[in-house]
Tab-separated table of C-alpha atoms and ligand atoms in Angstrom:
chain	number	residue	atom	x	y	z
M	824	UNK	CA	5.689	34.587	-8.714
M	825	UNK	CA	2.570	34.930	-6.601
M	826	UNK	CA	2.394	37.875	-4.282
M	827	UNK	CA	2.826	37.264	-0.561
M	828	UNK	CA	-0.499	38.089	1.137
M	829	UNK	CA	-0.345	40.661	3.883
M	830	UNK	CA	-2.136	39.647	7.136
M	831	UNK	CA	-0.108	41.940	9.251
M	832	UNK	CA	3.529	41.897	10.290
M	833	UNK	CA	5.695	41.567	13.303
M	834	UNK	CA	5.404	42.761	16.015
M	835	UNK	CA	1.556	42.911	15.749
M	836	UNK	CA	1.684	39.387	14.401
M	837	UNK	CA	3.575	36.836	16.399
M	838	UNK	CA	3.309	33.335	14.941
M	839	UNK	CA	4.580	31.773	18.174
M	840	UNK	CA	1.476	33.003	20.018
M	841	UNK	CA	-0.504	30.152	18.471
M	842	UNK	CA	2.007	27.547	19.606
M	843	UNK	CA	2.126	28.393	23.304
M	844	UNK	CA	0.186	25.611	24.995
M	845	UNK	CA	-0.631	21.992	24.206
M	846	UNK	CA	-4.406	22.683	24.123
M	847	UNK	CA	-3.789	25.520	21.693
M	848	UNK	CA	-1.568	23.526	19.406
M	849	UNK	CA	-4.143	20.757	19.390
M	850	UNK	CA	-7.022	23.104	18.763
M	851	UNK	CA	-5.242	24.499	15.732
M	852	UNK	CA	-4.015	21.234	14.377
M	853	UNK	CA	-4.903	21.018	10.672
M	854	UNK	CA	-4.534	17.304	10.020
M	855	UNK	CA	-4.983	14.182	12.133
M	856	UNK	CA	-4.009	10.590	11.925
M	857	UNK	CA	-5.920	7.662	13.390
M	858	UNK	CA	-5.798	3.854	13.145
M	859	UNK	CA	-8.807	4.059	10.812
M	860	UNK	CA	-6.500	5.571	8.195
M	861	UNK	CA	-4.248	2.535	8.299
M	862	UNK	CA	-3.971	-0.461	6.020
M	863	UNK	CA	-1.670	-3.213	7.305
M	864	UNK	CA	0.283	-5.314	4.719
M	865	UNK	CA	0.717	-8.879	5.964
M	866	UNK	CA	2.916	-11.646	4.409
M	867	UNK	CA	1.401	-15.134	4.525
M	868	UNK	CA	3.064	-18.545	4.251
M	869	UNK	CA	1.966	-22.154	4.181
M	870	UNK	CA	1.769	-24.250	7.349
M	871	UNK	CA	0.284	-23.969	10.776
M	872	UNK	CA	1.621	-21.918	13.629
M	873	UNK	CA	4.546	-20.737	11.538
M	874	UNK	CA	6.279	-17.362	11.744
M	875	UNK	CA	9.448	-16.350	9.886
M	876	UNK	CA	11.596	-13.281	10.381
M	877	UNK	CA	12.549	-11.145	7.329
M	878	UNK	CA	16.173	-10.070	7.386
M	879	UNK	CA	15.702	-6.710	5.696
M	880	UNK	CA	12.544	-5.888	7.643
M	881	UNK	CA	13.221	-6.555	11.382
M	882	UNK	CA	9.967	-6.715	13.313
M	883	UNK	CA	7.951	-7.857	10.293
M	884	UNK	CA	7.159	-11.598	10.032
M	885	UNK	CA	5.744	-13.899	7.505
M	886	UNK	CA	2.777	-15.644	9.162
M	887	UNK	CA	0.891	-18.868	8.447
M	888	UNK	CA	-2.785	-18.385	7.814
M	889	UNK	CA	-3.875	-19.260	11.403
M	890	UNK	CA	-1.509	-16.645	12.822
M	891	UNK	CA	-2.466	-14.129	10.154
M	892	UNK	CA	-6.068	-14.498	11.323
M	893	UNK	CA	-4.977	-13.738	14.921
M	894	UNK	CA	-2.944	-10.781	13.708
M	895	UNK	CA	-5.980	-9.457	11.768
M	896	UNK	CA	-8.124	-9.816	14.914
M	897	UNK	CA	-5.620	-7.755	16.862
M	898	UNK	CA	-5.500	-5.149	14.082
M	899	UNK	CA	-9.284	-4.917	14.044
M	900	UNK	CA	-9.452	-4.525	17.783
M	901	UNK	CA	-7.007	-1.601	17.510
M	902	UNK	CA	-9.160	0.058	14.870
M	903	UNK	CA	-6.936	-0.615	11.869
M	904	UNK	CA	-9.175	-0.383	8.838
M	905	UNK	CA	-7.902	-3.295	6.776
M	906	UNK	CA	-5.187	-5.821	6.029
M	907	UNK	CA	-3.453	-6.218	2.652
M	908	UNK	CA	-2.467	-9.835	2.113
M	909	UNK	CA	0.700	-10.755	0.276
M	910	UNK	CA	1.324	-14.474	-0.319
M	911	UNK	CA	4.742	-16.109	-0.262
M	912	UNK	CA	4.239	-18.701	-3.026
M	913	UNK	CA	6.255	-21.921	-2.725
M	914	UNK	CA	8.764	-22.099	-5.647
M	915	UNK	CA	7.203	-25.319	-7.002
M	916	UNK	CA	3.857	-23.474	-7.498
M	917	UNK	CA	5.423	-20.781	-9.667
M	918	UNK	CA	5.261	-20.967	-13.447
M	919	UNK	CA	5.984	-18.929	-16.525
M	920	UNK	CA	2.362	-17.757	-16.772
M	921	UNK	CA	1.505	-17.576	-13.062
M	922	UNK	CA	-1.453	-19.924	-13.305
M	923	UNK	CA	-1.429	-20.460	-9.563
M	924	UNK	CA	-2.935	-16.999	-9.190
M	925	UNK	CA	-6.239	-18.448	-10.455
M	926	UNK	CA	-6.346	-21.377	-8.044
M	927	UNK	CA	-9.311	-20.992	-5.673
M	928	UNK	CA	-7.242	-22.606	-2.888
M	929	UNK	CA	-4.042	-20.638	-3.227
M	930	UNK	CA	-2.564	-18.959	-0.160
M	931	UNK	CA	-4.100	-15.509	-0.628
M	932	UNK	CA	-7.542	-17.037	-1.079
M	933	UNK	CA	-7.188	-19.304	1.927
M	934	UNK	CA	-6.018	-16.372	4.086
M	935	UNK	CA	-8.872	-14.206	2.775
M	936	UNK	CA	-11.437	-16.918	3.564
M	937	UNK	CA	-10.024	-17.575	7.043
M	938	UNK	CA	-10.033	-13.929	8.007
M	939	UNK	CA	-13.534	-13.386	6.595
M	940	UNK	CA	-14.803	-16.350	8.510
M	941	UNK	CA	-13.405	-15.077	11.795
M	942	UNK	CA	-13.949	-11.367	11.413
M	943	UNK	CA	-16.706	-10.847	8.821
M	944	UNK	CA	-16.860	-7.174	7.937
M	945	UNK	CA	-14.995	-6.008	11.069
M	946	UNK	CA	-11.871	-5.489	8.928
M	947	UNK	CA	-11.291	-4.907	5.227
M	948	UNK	CA	-9.340	-7.424	3.183
M	949	UNK	CA	-7.188	-6.035	0.406
M	950	UNK	CA	-5.972	-8.499	-2.215
M	951	UNK	CA	-3.124	-7.583	-4.514
M	952	UNK	CA	-3.709	-8.262	-8.203
M	953	UNK	CA	-0.453	-8.879	-10.125
M	954	UNK	CA	1.378	-12.040	-11.208
M	955	UNK	CA	4.760	-11.490	-9.530
M	956	UNK	CA	4.135	-13.805	-6.574
M	957	UNK	CA	3.356	-16.567	-9.053
M	958	UNK	CA	5.766	-16.184	-11.999
M	959	UNK	CA	9.160	-17.859	-12.329
M	960	UNK	CA	10.536	-14.651	-13.945
M	961	UNK	CA	9.191	-12.447	-11.115
M	962	UNK	CA	7.345	-10.019	-13.370
M	963	UNK	CA	3.845	-8.724	-12.711
M	964	UNK	CA	2.686	-9.760	-16.165
M	965	UNK	CA	3.137	-12.341	-18.889
M	966	UNK	CA	6.544	-12.362	-20.459
M	967	UNK	CA	6.205	-13.044	-24.173
M	968	UNK	CA	9.283	-12.777	-26.465
M	969	UNK	CA	11.075	-10.728	-23.804
M	970	UNK	CA	8.222	-8.213	-23.474
M	971	UNK	CA	5.544	-7.892	-20.795
M	972	UNK	CA	2.376	-8.416	-22.853
M	973	UNK	CA	-0.206	-5.888	-21.764
M	974	UNK	CA	-3.547	-7.129	-22.982
M	975	UNK	CA	-2.850	-10.847	-22.452
M	976	UNK	CA	-1.824	-10.009	-18.885
M	977	UNK	CA	-5.009	-8.039	-18.290
M	978	UNK	CA	-7.125	-11.084	-19.259
M	979	UNK	CA	-5.371	-13.126	-16.547
M	980	UNK	CA	-5.607	-10.335	-13.993
M	981	UNK	CA	-9.371	-10.266	-14.459
M	982	UNK	CA	-9.557	-13.951	-13.542
M	983	UNK	CA	-7.209	-13.432	-10.611
M	984	UNK	CA	-9.415	-10.585	-9.350
M	985	UNK	CA	-12.633	-12.642	-9.638
M	986	UNK	CA	-10.909	-15.529	-7.878
M	987	UNK	CA	-9.976	-13.285	-4.979
M	988	UNK	CA	-13.423	-11.636	-4.837
M	989	UNK	CA	-14.941	-15.159	-4.650
M	990	UNK	CA	-12.768	-15.849	-1.628
M	991	UNK	CA	-14.125	-12.770	0.090
M	992	UNK	CA	-11.787	-9.899	-0.807
M	993	UNK	CA	-13.470	-6.604	-0.086
M	994	UNK	CA	-10.853	-4.580	-1.901
M	995	UNK	CA	-9.079	-5.596	-5.114
M	996	UNK	CA	-5.777	-3.800	-5.530
M	997	UNK	CA	-4.188	-4.119	-8.944
M	998	UNK	CA	-0.481	-3.359	-8.549
M	999	UNK	CA	0.684	-4.498	-11.975
M	1000	UNK	CA	0.534	-1.176	-13.888
M	1001	UNK	CA	-0.837	-2.670	-17.099
M	1002	UNK	CA	-2.820	-0.198	-19.261
M	1003	UNK	CA	-6.546	-0.551	-19.267
M	1004	UNK	CA	-6.752	-3.186	-16.582
M	1005	UNK	CA	-8.994	-1.240	-14.216
M	1006	UNK	CA	-11.807	-1.015	-16.708
M	1007	UNK	CA	-11.483	-4.694	-17.608
M	1008	UNK	CA	-11.287	-5.837	-14.005
M	1009	UNK	CA	-14.284	-3.725	-13.118
M	1010	UNK	CA	-16.248	-5.325	-15.942
M	1011	UNK	CA	-15.140	-8.852	-14.935
M	1012	UNK	CA	-16.039	-8.288	-11.271
M	1013	UNK	CA	-19.464	-6.882	-12.261
M	1014	UNK	CA	-20.190	-9.768	-14.579
M	1015	UNK	CA	-19.317	-12.193	-11.822
M	1016	UNK	CA	-21.710	-10.438	-9.434
M	1017	UNK	CA	-19.124	-8.539	-7.447
M	1018	UNK	CA	-20.225	-5.014	-8.280
M	1019	UNK	CA	-19.723	-3.962	-4.675
M	1020	UNK	CA	-16.110	-5.060	-4.453
M	1021	UNK	CA	-13.899	-2.018	-4.260
M	1022	UNK	CA	-11.003	-1.351	-6.671
M	1023	UNK	CA	-8.034	0.355	-5.138
M	1024	UNK	CA	-5.712	0.981	-8.067
M	1025	UNK	CA	-1.954	1.224	-7.701
M	1026	UNK	CA	-2.366	4.070	-10.237
M	1027	UNK	CA	0.870	5.995	-9.746
M	1028	UNK	CA	3.275	3.243	-9.008
M	1029	UNK	CA	6.913	4.068	-9.654
M	1030	UNK	CA	9.756	1.764	-10.719
M	1031	UNK	CA	11.413	2.248	-7.364
M	1032	UNK	CA	14.484	0.824	-5.665
M	1033	UNK	CA	12.574	1.057	-2.352
M	1034	UNK	CA	10.739	-2.261	-3.043
M	1035	UNK	CA	13.875	-4.328	-2.376
M	1036	UNK	CA	12.950	-5.700	1.069
M	1037	UNK	CA	9.424	-6.619	-0.098
M	1038	UNK	CA	10.880	-8.718	-2.906
M	1039	UNK	CA	12.962	-10.568	-0.299
M	1040	UNK	CA	9.887	-10.964	1.883
M	1041	UNK	CA	7.735	-12.591	-0.776
M	1042	UNK	CA	10.609	-14.426	-2.372
M	1043	UNK	CA	10.389	-12.787	-5.821
M	1044	UNK	CA	13.822	-11.119	-5.712
M	1045	UNK	CA	15.673	-14.166	-7.021
M	1046	UNK	CA	13.052	-14.695	-9.705
M	1047	UNK	CA	13.354	-11.190	-11.011
M	1048	UNK	CA	17.169	-11.336	-10.715
M	1049	UNK	CA	18.728	-8.374	-12.489
M	1050	UNK	CA	15.478	-7.601	-14.297
M	1051	UNK	CA	13.530	-4.453	-13.621
M	1052	UNK	CA	9.960	-3.261	-14.082
M	1053	UNK	CA	10.675	-0.014	-15.923
M	1054	UNK	CA	8.519	-0.825	-19.004
M	1055	UNK	CA	5.379	-0.790	-16.855
M	1056	UNK	CA	6.118	1.037	-13.583
M	1057	UNK	CA	6.570	4.817	-13.756
M	1058	UNK	CA	9.773	6.813	-14.075
M	1059	UNK	CA	10.570	8.380	-10.703
M	1060	UNK	CA	11.338	11.592	-12.501
M	1061	UNK	CA	7.762	12.173	-13.589
M	1062	UNK	CA	4.845	13.985	-12.041
M	1063	UNK	CA	2.499	15.168	-14.846
M	1064	UNK	CA	2.357	11.537	-15.954
M	1065	UNK	CA	0.915	10.592	-12.531
M	1066	UNK	CA	-2.036	12.902	-13.109
M	1067	UNK	CA	-2.726	11.174	-16.381
M	1068	UNK	CA	-2.378	7.643	-14.991
M	1069	UNK	CA	-4.769	8.467	-12.119
M	1070	UNK	CA	-7.295	10.181	-14.397
M	1071	UNK	CA	-7.413	7.144	-16.632
M	1072	UNK	CA	-7.869	4.723	-13.749
M	1073	UNK	CA	-10.627	6.906	-12.220
M	1074	UNK	CA	-12.412	7.025	-15.579
M	1075	UNK	CA	-12.185	3.233	-15.768
M	1076	UNK	CA	-13.858	2.897	-12.387
M	1077	UNK	CA	-11.188	2.943	-9.691
M	1078	UNK	CA	-12.712	3.782	-6.286
M	1079	UNK	CA	-9.428	4.590	-4.583
M	1080	UNK	CA	-6.081	5.460	-6.224
M	1081	UNK	CA	-2.721	4.787	-4.800
M	1082	UNK	CA	0.636	6.490	-4.848
M	1083	UNK	CA	3.673	4.322	-4.259
M	1084	UNK	CA	6.294	4.597	-2.802
M	1085	UNK	CA	5.172	7.049	-0.136
M	1086	UNK	CA	7.562	9.420	1.552
M	1087	UNK	CA	9.755	10.279	-1.407
M	1088	UNK	CA	6.565	10.930	-3.400
M	1089	UNK	CA	4.538	13.212	-1.155
M	1090	UNK	CA	4.552	15.847	-3.849
M	1091	UNK	CA	2.637	13.450	-6.113
M	1092	UNK	CA	0.002	12.869	-3.435
M	1093	UNK	CA	-0.400	16.634	-2.955
M	1094	UNK	CA	-0.828	17.243	-6.685
M	1095	UNK	CA	-3.362	14.467	-7.094
M	1096	UNK	CA	-5.308	15.600	-4.045
M	1097	UNK	CA	-5.448	19.186	-5.299
M	1098	UNK	CA	-6.306	18.163	-8.853
M	1099	UNK	CA	-8.942	15.513	-8.273
M	1100	UNK	CA	-10.213	15.445	-4.665
M	1101	UNK	CA	-10.571	11.654	-4.652
M	1102	UNK	CA	-9.615	9.074	-2.033
M	1103	UNK	CA	-5.834	8.537	-2.181
M	1104	UNK	CA	-3.951	5.714	-0.531
M	1105	UNK	CA	-0.226	6.111	0.001
M	1106	UNK	CA	2.071	3.114	0.377
M	1107	UNK	CA	4.923	3.519	2.865
M	1108	UNK	CA	6.853	0.695	1.229
M	1109	UNK	CA	9.296	-1.894	2.512
M	1110	UNK	CA	12.443	0.197	1.887
M	1111	UNK	CA	10.906	3.076	3.812
M	1112	UNK	CA	10.097	0.719	6.661
M	1113	UNK	CA	13.699	-0.592	6.632
M	1114	UNK	CA	15.107	2.950	6.756
M	1115	UNK	CA	12.983	3.867	9.745
M	1116	UNK	CA	13.631	0.533	11.506
M	1117	UNK	CA	17.349	0.298	11.019
M	1118	UNK	CA	17.875	3.953	11.913
M	1119	UNK	CA	15.830	3.441	15.040
M	1120	UNK	CA	17.698	0.226	15.996
M	1121	UNK	CA	20.989	2.022	15.664
M	1122	UNK	CA	19.798	4.713	18.034
M	1123	UNK	CA	20.050	7.450	15.397
M	1124	UNK	CA	16.382	8.342	15.571
M	1125	UNK	CA	13.473	7.885	17.985
M	1126	UNK	CA	11.260	5.231	16.392
M	1127	UNK	CA	7.794	6.072	17.736
M	1128	UNK	CA	8.113	9.842	17.141
M	1129	UNK	CA	9.588	9.406	13.626
M	1130	UNK	CA	7.117	6.815	12.521
M	1131	UNK	CA	4.060	8.718	13.743
M	1132	UNK	CA	5.450	11.905	12.155
M	1133	UNK	CA	5.925	10.099	8.829
M	1134	UNK	CA	2.335	8.838	8.927
M	1135	UNK	CA	0.938	12.239	9.750
M	1136	UNK	CA	2.918	13.641	6.833
M	1137	UNK	CA	0.970	11.445	4.442
M	1138	UNK	CA	-2.280	12.864	5.678
M	1139	UNK	CA	-0.920	16.428	5.475
M	1140	UNK	CA	0.118	15.765	1.884
M	1141	UNK	CA	-3.490	14.776	1.088
M	1142	UNK	CA	-3.604	10.995	1.514
M	1143	UNK	CA	-6.813	9.514	2.869
M	1144	UNK	CA	-5.211	6.304	4.035
M	1145	UNK	CA	-1.772	4.787	4.397
M	1146	UNK	CA	-0.441	1.280	3.853
M	1147	UNK	CA	2.327	0.730	6.379
M	1148	UNK	CA	4.191	-2.168	7.912
M	1149	UNK	CA	4.095	-0.089	11.034
M	1150	UNK	CA	0.270	-0.074	11.013
M	1151	UNK	CA	-0.214	-2.386	14.031
M	1152	UNK	CA	2.534	-0.804	16.042
M	1153	UNK	CA	1.330	2.702	15.168
M	1154	UNK	CA	-2.236	1.786	16.155
M	1155	UNK	CA	-0.856	0.557	19.483
M	1156	UNK	CA	1.090	3.729	19.992
M	1157	UNK	CA	-1.873	5.899	19.134
M	1158	UNK	CA	-4.091	3.989	21.521
M	1159	UNK	CA	-1.731	4.061	24.484
S	2216	PBG	C1	4.102	-6.337	-6.687
S	2216	PBG	C2	4.161	-5.436	-5.512
S	2216	PBG	C3	5.305	-4.817	-5.067
S	2216	PBG	C4	4.959	-4.187	-3.896
S	2216	PBG	C5	3.602	-4.333	-3.664
S	2216	PBG	N1	3.072	-5.134	-4.715
S	2216	PBG	C6	6.724	-4.909	-5.521
S	2216	PBG	C7	7.012	-4.684	-6.897
S	2216	PBG	O1	6.321	-4.003	-7.655
S	2216	PBG	O2	8.053	-5.216	-7.306
S	2216	PBG	C8	5.940	-3.413	-3.061
S	2216	PBG	C9	5.657	-3.192	-1.652
S	2216	PBG	C10	6.772	-2.785	-0.818
S	2216	PBG	O3	7.942	-2.539	-1.208
S	2216	PBG	O4	6.535	-2.673	0.402
S	2216	PBG	N2	3.131	-6.246	-7.605
């Protein structure tokens, strides 16, 4: 056990003295949260002027590209740093091998192009690299003889990443958890002339039950069925393993590393921050959003206060930025 340092004791020391007035509490505040720290995940669908509610995520909508552009404009005007685009692929475009991920005109590429056209570099565009929106089995990789084939998947992910970079993605975010894909994707991007495209690696991504609402939102839940992603996503019981995952991705060229889910994994963020001092993104995932939203709707908690507290907690734990479905709303709250 470490010794408790002695800086004085009560009554000479009164901790409450430093909490007396608002100006004092603000002066002594150790961490801050601003819209610039936020990344907003947005679900996109085909069509024009279309918006669809998502049952397990009240307040979040799937948007057609034209409306996603408007939403991105609003986000940029509120100071939100970037949007992360998640496509809802029509079932007829899904296949065993997820070929649609490589189509230059797929939904994520169209959304990326449309937002870039309208906003240029006023907002970052994060594109997810993984095959799950495109596969009939709902897995992030190629399923060969009942196994997710690592190296064959990586080859496809490289093409997917280059396809997204060509559409204007500023950040490529591999969320698939294959081994060695960061190095390969970096190489592929560089070879294609995209050496300035950022890689934000979902480096410590856990096989979590908190992704449920997301899978409903993008329509991959029925594809995955009773399957799980435990042979590639991490065991929620592990923490040393996260240090190793992140170290490998950094050595392969990751610019930003991510921890996901967020709130139940603040200890992982803290350890990574203390160990490596690198940019860390935290993902407040769909299940966390649902918990906050449904608890707020029932009147059990105060939404604004709890959401802003949860976002601040990520920063306190050591996260540089936070992906949150509350991003737009939080930016509005912070600005008002
Ligand atoms: C898929 C992906 C997932 C999320 C982001 N990218 C789900 C999964 O791994 O099954 C989850 C996001 C959320 O729950 O909000 N590669």
